[in-house]
CSV table of C-alpha atoms in Angstrom, one decimal:
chain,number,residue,atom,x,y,z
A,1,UNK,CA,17.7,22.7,16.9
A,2,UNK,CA,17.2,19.1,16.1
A,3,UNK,CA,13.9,17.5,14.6
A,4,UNK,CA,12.5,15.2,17.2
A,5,UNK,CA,11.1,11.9,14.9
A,6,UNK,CA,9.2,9.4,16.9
A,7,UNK,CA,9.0,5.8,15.9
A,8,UNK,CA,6.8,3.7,17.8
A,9,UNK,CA,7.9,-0.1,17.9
A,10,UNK,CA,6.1,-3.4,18.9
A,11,UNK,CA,6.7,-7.6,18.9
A,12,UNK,CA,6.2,-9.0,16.0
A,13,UNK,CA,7.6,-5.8,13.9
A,14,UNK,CA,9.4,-6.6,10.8
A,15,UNK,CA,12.9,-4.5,10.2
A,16,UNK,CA,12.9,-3.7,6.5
A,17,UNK,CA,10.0,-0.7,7.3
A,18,UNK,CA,11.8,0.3,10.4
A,19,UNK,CA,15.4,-0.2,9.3
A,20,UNK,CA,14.7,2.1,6.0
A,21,UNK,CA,13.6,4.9,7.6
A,22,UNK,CA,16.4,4.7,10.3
A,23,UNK,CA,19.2,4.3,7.8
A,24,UNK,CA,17.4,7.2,5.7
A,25,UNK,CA,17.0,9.6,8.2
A,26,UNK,CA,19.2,9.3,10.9
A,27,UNK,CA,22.8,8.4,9.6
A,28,UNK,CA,25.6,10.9,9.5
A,29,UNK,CA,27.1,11.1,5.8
A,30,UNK,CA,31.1,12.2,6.5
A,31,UNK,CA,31.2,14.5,4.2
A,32,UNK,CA,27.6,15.9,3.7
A,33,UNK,CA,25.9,17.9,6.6
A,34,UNK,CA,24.1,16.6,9.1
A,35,UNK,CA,20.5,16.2,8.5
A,36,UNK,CA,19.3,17.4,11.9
A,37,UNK,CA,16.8,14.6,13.1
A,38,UNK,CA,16.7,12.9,16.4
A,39,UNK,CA,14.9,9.7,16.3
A,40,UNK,CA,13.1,8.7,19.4
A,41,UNK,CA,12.5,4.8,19.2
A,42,UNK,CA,9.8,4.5,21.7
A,43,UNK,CA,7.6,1.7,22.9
A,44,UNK,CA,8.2,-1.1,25.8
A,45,UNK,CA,11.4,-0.3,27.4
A,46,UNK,CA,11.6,-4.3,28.2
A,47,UNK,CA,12.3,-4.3,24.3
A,48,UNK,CA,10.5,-6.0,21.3
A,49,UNK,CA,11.4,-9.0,19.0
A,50,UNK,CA,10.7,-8.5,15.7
A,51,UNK,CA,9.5,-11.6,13.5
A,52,UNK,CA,13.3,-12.4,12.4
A,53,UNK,CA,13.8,-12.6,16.2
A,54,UNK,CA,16.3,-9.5,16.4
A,55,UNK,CA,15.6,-7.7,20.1
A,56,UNK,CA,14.9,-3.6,20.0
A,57,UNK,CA,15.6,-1.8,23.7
A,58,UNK,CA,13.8,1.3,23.0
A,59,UNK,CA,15.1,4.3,24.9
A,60,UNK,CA,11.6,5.8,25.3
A,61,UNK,CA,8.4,5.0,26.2
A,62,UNK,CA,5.9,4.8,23.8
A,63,UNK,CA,4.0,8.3,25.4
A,64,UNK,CA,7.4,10.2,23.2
A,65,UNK,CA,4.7,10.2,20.5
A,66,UNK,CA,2.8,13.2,21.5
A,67,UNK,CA,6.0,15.4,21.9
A,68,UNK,CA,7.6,14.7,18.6
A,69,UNK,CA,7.8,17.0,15.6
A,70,UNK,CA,7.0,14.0,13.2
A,71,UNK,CA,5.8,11.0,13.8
A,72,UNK,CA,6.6,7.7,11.5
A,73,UNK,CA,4.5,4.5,12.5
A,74,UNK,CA,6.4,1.4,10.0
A,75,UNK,CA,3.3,-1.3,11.3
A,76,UNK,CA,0.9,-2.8,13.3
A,77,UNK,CA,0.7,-5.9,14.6
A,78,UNK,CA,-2.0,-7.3,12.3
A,79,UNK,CA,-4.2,-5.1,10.4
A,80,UNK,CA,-7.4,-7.6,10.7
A,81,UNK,CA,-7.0,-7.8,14.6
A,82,UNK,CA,-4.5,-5.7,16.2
A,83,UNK,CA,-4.1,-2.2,14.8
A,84,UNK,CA,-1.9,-0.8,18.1
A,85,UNK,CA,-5.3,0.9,19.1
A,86,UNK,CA,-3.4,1.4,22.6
A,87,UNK,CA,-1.5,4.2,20.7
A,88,UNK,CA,-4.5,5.9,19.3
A,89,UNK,CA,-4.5,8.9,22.3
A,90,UNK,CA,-1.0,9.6,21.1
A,91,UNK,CA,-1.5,9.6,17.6
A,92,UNK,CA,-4.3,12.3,18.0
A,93,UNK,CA,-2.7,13.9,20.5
A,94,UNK,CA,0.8,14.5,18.1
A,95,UNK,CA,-1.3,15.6,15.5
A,96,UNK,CA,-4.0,17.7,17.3
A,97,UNK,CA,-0.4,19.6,18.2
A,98,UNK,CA,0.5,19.7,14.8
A,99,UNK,CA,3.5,17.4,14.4
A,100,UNK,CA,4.1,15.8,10.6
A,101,UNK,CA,2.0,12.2,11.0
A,102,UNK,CA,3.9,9.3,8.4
A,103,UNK,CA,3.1,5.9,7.9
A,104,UNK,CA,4.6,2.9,5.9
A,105,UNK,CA,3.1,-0.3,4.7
A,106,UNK,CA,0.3,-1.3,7.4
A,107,UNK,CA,0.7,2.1,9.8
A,108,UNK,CA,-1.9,3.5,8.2
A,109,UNK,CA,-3.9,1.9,10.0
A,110,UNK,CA,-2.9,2.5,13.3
A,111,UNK,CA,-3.8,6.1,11.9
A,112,UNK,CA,-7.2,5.2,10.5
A,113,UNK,CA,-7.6,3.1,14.0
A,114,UNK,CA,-7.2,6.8,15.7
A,115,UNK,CA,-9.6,8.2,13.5
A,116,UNK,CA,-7.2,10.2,11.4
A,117,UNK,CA,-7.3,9.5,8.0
A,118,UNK,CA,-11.2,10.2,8.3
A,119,UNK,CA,-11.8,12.2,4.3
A,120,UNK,CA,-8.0,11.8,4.0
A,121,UNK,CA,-6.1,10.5,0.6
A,122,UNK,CA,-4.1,7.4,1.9
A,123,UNK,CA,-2.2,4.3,0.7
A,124,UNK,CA,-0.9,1.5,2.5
A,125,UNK,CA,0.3,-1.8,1.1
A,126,UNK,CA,-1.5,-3.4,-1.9
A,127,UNK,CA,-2.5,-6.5,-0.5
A,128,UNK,CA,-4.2,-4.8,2.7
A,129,UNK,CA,-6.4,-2.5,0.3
A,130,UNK,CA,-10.1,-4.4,0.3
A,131,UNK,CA,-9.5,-4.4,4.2
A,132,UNK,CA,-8.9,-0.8,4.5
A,133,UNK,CA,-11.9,-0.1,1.7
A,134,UNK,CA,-14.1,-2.2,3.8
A,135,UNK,CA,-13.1,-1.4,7.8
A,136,UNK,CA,-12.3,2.4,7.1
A,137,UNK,CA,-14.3,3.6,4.3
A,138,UNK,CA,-14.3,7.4,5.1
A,139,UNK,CA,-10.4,6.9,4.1
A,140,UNK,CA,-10.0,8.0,0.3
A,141,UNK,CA,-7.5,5.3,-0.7
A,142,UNK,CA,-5.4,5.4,-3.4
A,143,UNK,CA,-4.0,1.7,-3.9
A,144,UNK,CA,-2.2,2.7,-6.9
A,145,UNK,CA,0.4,5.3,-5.4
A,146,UNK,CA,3.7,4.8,-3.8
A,147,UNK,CA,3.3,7.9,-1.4
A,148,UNK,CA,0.2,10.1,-0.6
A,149,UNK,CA,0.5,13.3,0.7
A,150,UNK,CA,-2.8,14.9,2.5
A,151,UNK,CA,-1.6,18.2,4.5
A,152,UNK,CA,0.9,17.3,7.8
A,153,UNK,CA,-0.1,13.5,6.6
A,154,UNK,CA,2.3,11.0,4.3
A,155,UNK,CA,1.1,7.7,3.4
A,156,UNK,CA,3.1,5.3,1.9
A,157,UNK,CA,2.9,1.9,0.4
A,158,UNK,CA,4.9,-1.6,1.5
A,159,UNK,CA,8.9,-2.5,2.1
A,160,UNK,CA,10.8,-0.2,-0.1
A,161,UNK,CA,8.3,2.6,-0.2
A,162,UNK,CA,9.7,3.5,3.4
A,163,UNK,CA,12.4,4.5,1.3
A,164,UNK,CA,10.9,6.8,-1.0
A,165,UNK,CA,8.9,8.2,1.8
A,166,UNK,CA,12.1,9.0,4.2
A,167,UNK,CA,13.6,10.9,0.3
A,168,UNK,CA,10.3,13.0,0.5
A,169,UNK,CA,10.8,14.2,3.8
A,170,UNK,CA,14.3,15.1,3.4
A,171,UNK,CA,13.0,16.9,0.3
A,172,UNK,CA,10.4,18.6,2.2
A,173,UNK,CA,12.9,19.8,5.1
A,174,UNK,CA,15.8,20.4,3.0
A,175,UNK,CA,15.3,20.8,-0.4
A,176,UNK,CA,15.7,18.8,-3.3
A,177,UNK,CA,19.7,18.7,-3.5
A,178,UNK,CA,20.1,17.9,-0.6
A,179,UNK,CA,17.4,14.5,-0.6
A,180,UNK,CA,19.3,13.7,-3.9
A,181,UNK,CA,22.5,13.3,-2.4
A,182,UNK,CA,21.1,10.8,0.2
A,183,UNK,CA,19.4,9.1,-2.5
A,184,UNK,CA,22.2,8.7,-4.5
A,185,UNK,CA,24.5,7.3,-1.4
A,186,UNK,CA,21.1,4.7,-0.7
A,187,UNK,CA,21.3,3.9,-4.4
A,188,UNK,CA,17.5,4.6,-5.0
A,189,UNK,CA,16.0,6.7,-7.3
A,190,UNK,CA,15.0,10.2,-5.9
A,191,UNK,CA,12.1,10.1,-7.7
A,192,UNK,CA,10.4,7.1,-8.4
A,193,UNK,CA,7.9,7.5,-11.5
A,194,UNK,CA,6.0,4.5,-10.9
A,195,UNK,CA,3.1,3.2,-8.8
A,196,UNK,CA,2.3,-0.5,-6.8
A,197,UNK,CA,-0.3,-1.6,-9.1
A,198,UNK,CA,2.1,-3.3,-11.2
A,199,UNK,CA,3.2,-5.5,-8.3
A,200,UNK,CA,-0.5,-6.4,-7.0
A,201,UNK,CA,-0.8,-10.2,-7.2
A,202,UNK,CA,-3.8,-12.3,-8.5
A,203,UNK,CA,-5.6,-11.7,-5.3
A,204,UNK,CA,-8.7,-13.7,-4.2
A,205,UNK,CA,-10.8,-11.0,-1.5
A,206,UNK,CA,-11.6,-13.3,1.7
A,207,UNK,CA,-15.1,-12.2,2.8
A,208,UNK,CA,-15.7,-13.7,6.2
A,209,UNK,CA,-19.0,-12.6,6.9
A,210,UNK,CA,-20.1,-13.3,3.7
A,211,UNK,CA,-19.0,-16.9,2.0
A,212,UNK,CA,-21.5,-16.9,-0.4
A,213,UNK,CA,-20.0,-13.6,-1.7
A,214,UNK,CA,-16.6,-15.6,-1.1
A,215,UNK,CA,-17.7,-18.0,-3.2
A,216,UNK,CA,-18.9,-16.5,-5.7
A,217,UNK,CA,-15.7,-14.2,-6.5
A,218,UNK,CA,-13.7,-17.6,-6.4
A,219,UNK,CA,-16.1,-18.5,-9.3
A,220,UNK,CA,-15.8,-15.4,-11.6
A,221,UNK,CA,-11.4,-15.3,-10.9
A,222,UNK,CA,-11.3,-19.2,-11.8
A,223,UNK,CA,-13.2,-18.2,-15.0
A,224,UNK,CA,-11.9,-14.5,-15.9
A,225,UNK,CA,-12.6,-14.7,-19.2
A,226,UNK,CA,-16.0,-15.8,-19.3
A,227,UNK,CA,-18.4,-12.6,-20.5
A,228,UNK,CA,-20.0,-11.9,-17.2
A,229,UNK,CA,-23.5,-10.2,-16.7
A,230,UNK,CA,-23.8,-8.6,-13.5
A,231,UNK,CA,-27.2,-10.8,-13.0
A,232,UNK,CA,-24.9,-14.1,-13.4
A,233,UNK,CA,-22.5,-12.4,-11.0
A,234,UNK,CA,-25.8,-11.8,-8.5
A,235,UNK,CA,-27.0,-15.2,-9.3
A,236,UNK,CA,-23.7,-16.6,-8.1
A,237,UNK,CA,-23.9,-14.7,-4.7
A,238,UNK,CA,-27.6,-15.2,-4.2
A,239,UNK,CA,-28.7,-12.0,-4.0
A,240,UNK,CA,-30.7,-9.4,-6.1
A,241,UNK,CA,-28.1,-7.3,-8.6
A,242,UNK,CA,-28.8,-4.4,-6.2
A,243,UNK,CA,-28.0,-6.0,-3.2
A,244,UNK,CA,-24.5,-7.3,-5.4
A,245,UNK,CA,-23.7,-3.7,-6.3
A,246,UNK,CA,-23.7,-2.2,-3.1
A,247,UNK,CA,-21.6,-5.4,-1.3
A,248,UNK,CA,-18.8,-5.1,-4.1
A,249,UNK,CA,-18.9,-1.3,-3.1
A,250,UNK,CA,-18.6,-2.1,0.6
A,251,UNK,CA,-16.0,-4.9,0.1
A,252,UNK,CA,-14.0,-3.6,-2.8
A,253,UNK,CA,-14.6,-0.2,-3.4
A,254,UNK,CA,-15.2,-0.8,-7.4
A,255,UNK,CA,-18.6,-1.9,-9.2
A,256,UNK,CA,-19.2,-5.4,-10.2
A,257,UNK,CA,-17.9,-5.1,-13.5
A,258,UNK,CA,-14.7,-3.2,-12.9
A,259,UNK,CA,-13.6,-5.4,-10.2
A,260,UNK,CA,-14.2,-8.0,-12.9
A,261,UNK,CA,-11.3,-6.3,-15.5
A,262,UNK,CA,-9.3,-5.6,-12.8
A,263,UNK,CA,-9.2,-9.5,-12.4
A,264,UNK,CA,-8.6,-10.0,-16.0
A,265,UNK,CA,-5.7,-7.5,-15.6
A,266,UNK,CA,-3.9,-9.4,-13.0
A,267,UNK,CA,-4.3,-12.8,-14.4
A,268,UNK,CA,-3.0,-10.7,-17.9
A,269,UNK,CA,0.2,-9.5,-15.5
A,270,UNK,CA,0.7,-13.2,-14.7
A,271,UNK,CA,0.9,-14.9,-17.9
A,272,UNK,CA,2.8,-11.7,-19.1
A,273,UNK,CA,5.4,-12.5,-16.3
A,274,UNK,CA,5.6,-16.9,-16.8
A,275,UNK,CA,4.9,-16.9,-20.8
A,276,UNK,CA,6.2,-15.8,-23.8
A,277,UNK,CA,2.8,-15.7,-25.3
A,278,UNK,CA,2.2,-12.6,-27.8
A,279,UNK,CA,0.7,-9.7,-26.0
A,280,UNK,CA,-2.6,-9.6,-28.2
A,281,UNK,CA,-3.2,-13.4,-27.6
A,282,UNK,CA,-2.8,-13.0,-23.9
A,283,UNK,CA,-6.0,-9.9,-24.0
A,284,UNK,CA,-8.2,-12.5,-26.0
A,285,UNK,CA,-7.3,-15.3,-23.1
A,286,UNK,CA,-8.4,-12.7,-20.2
A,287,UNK,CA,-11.4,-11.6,-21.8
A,288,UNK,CA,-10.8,-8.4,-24.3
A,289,UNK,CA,-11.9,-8.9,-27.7
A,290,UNK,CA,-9.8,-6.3,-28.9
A,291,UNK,CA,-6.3,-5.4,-28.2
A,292,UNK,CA,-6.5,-1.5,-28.1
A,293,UNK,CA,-9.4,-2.5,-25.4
A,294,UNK,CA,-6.3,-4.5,-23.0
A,295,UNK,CA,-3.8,-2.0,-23.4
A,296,UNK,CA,-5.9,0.6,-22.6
A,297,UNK,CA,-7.6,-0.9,-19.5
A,298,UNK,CA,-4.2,-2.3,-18.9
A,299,UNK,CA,-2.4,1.3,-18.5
A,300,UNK,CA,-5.6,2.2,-16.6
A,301,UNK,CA,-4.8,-0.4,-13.8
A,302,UNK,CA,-1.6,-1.2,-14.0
A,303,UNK,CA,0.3,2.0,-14.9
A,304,UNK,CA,2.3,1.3,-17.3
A,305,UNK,CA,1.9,-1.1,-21.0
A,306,UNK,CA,1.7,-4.6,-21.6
A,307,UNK,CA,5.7,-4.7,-23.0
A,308,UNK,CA,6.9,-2.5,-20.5
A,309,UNK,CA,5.4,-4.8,-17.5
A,310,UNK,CA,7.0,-7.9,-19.0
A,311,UNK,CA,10.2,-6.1,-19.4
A,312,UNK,CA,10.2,-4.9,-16.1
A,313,UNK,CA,9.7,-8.2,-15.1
A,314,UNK,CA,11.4,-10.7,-17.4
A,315,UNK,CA,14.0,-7.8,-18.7
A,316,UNK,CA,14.5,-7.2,-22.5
């Protein structure tokens, strides 16, 4: 009996999410058995262009969602404004019933949209993560992880992640041999022993309701090494250091002065990545007096060390 997989399509979808999990899932190896799935693409039966202008025809509508035994969302239209909240019914209604509910990249939130990921562990894609902490915050994000498993629900993060994502189901349905010879055939690692954090870029949180907050993280990333006091930091917002604590909170999910290292930590990953500085100058540039104190808050963030980052990076 075949596994029915839904995956819900819309304009404006990119391919690599999509194309991932189709190639992963539902090709027919010659000479390795048949994996069993039957993926549904459902959604406007006129069809969809994605951004690169290629045209989808699904063959079902997008109401296949409720009636299939897992359902993978690759995206929403745009996670600031237009989180597919027409398929929220659906996605309640597929996992009300039980079926396996996957994301990659930004379909988390057309799951936190529904209401799903309510007290759930999630990920989605690093760059959406202050937007998540800040729309959904009864989601228990974990920026850092490539995949996040929470009962029937799998999280994943950006692009290639849909790849490690479509391994771990295969895994789950038919055991570890068997997601290790499609692994091997995609030429990806079965197993990948890493996280995103080490590809977060330097970026600048856009508060729109709040400039003065805006303004005042532009201040402290154009100046990351300066020895900030969290009453400068409040200064610099205009407002009271209580008031400053509980809007990084809502906006960031971190305190003042752990968003602060985390800052220093990026701009640390980008000098490691365009110069050939030593790696103990580079901590004293980004605001560690000592060097044990960078490569331990830079593990702590990042996941891996200072020379492995810049080898991964800029090889050996």
């Amino acid at each position: 009996m075949s596994h029915v997989v839904a995956l819900p399509v819309y304009d404006g979808m990119t391919l690599l999410e999509y194309g991932a999990v189709v190639e992963a899932l539902g090709f027919r190896w010659p000479e390795l058995p048949e994996l069993g799935y039957e993926l549904r693409t459902c959604g406007p039966q006129t069809g969809v262009t994605t951004i690169s202008g290629a045209t989808l025809v699904p063959r079902y509508p997008i109401g296949a969602i409720a009636a299939a035994d897992t359902v993978v969302v690759t995206g929403v239209r745009d996670p600031y404004r237009d989180r597919c909240a027409e398929w929220a019914d659906l996605l309640r209604a597929a996992a009300t019933r039980g079926a396996r509910m996957v994301s990659v990249c930004t379909g988390a939130f057309a799951f936190a949209e529904a209401g799903l990921l309510d007290g759930r562990r999630a990920t989605t894609h690093w760059r959406h993560e202050h937007l998540m902490r800040s729309a959904f915050p009864a989601v228990d994000l974990n920026i850092a992880a490539i995949v996040v498993r929470d009962g029937n629900f799998l999280t994943s993060a950006g692009a290639s992640a849909g790849l490690d994502l479509s391994i771990a189901l295969i895994r789950d349905d038919h055991g570890v041999e068997r997601a290790n010879d499609v692994a091997r055939r995609l030429v990806v690692t079965p197993h990948r022993h890493a996280d995103q954090s080490q590809f977060v870029d330097v970026d600048r949180i856009q508060v729109r309701a709040d400039p003065a907050f805006t303004r005042m993280l532009g201040a402290v990333g154009d100046d990351v090494c300066r020895s900030w006091t969290v009453q400068e930091l409040a200064d610099e917002a205009n407002v009271s250091p209580r008031t400053l604590h509980r809007r990084f909170r809502a906006y960031t999910g971190f305190s003042p002065l752990d968003w602060l290292v985390r800052q220093r930590i990026r701009t640390a990953m980008s000098l490691l990545e365009r110069t050939d500085r030593p790696i103990e100058a580079i901590g004293r540039a980004t605001g560690f007096d000592a060097a044990e104190t960078f490569r331990y808050h830079f593990r702590r963030i990042a996941g891996t060390s200072p020379r492995d980052y810049r080898m991964s990076f800029r090889g050996a």
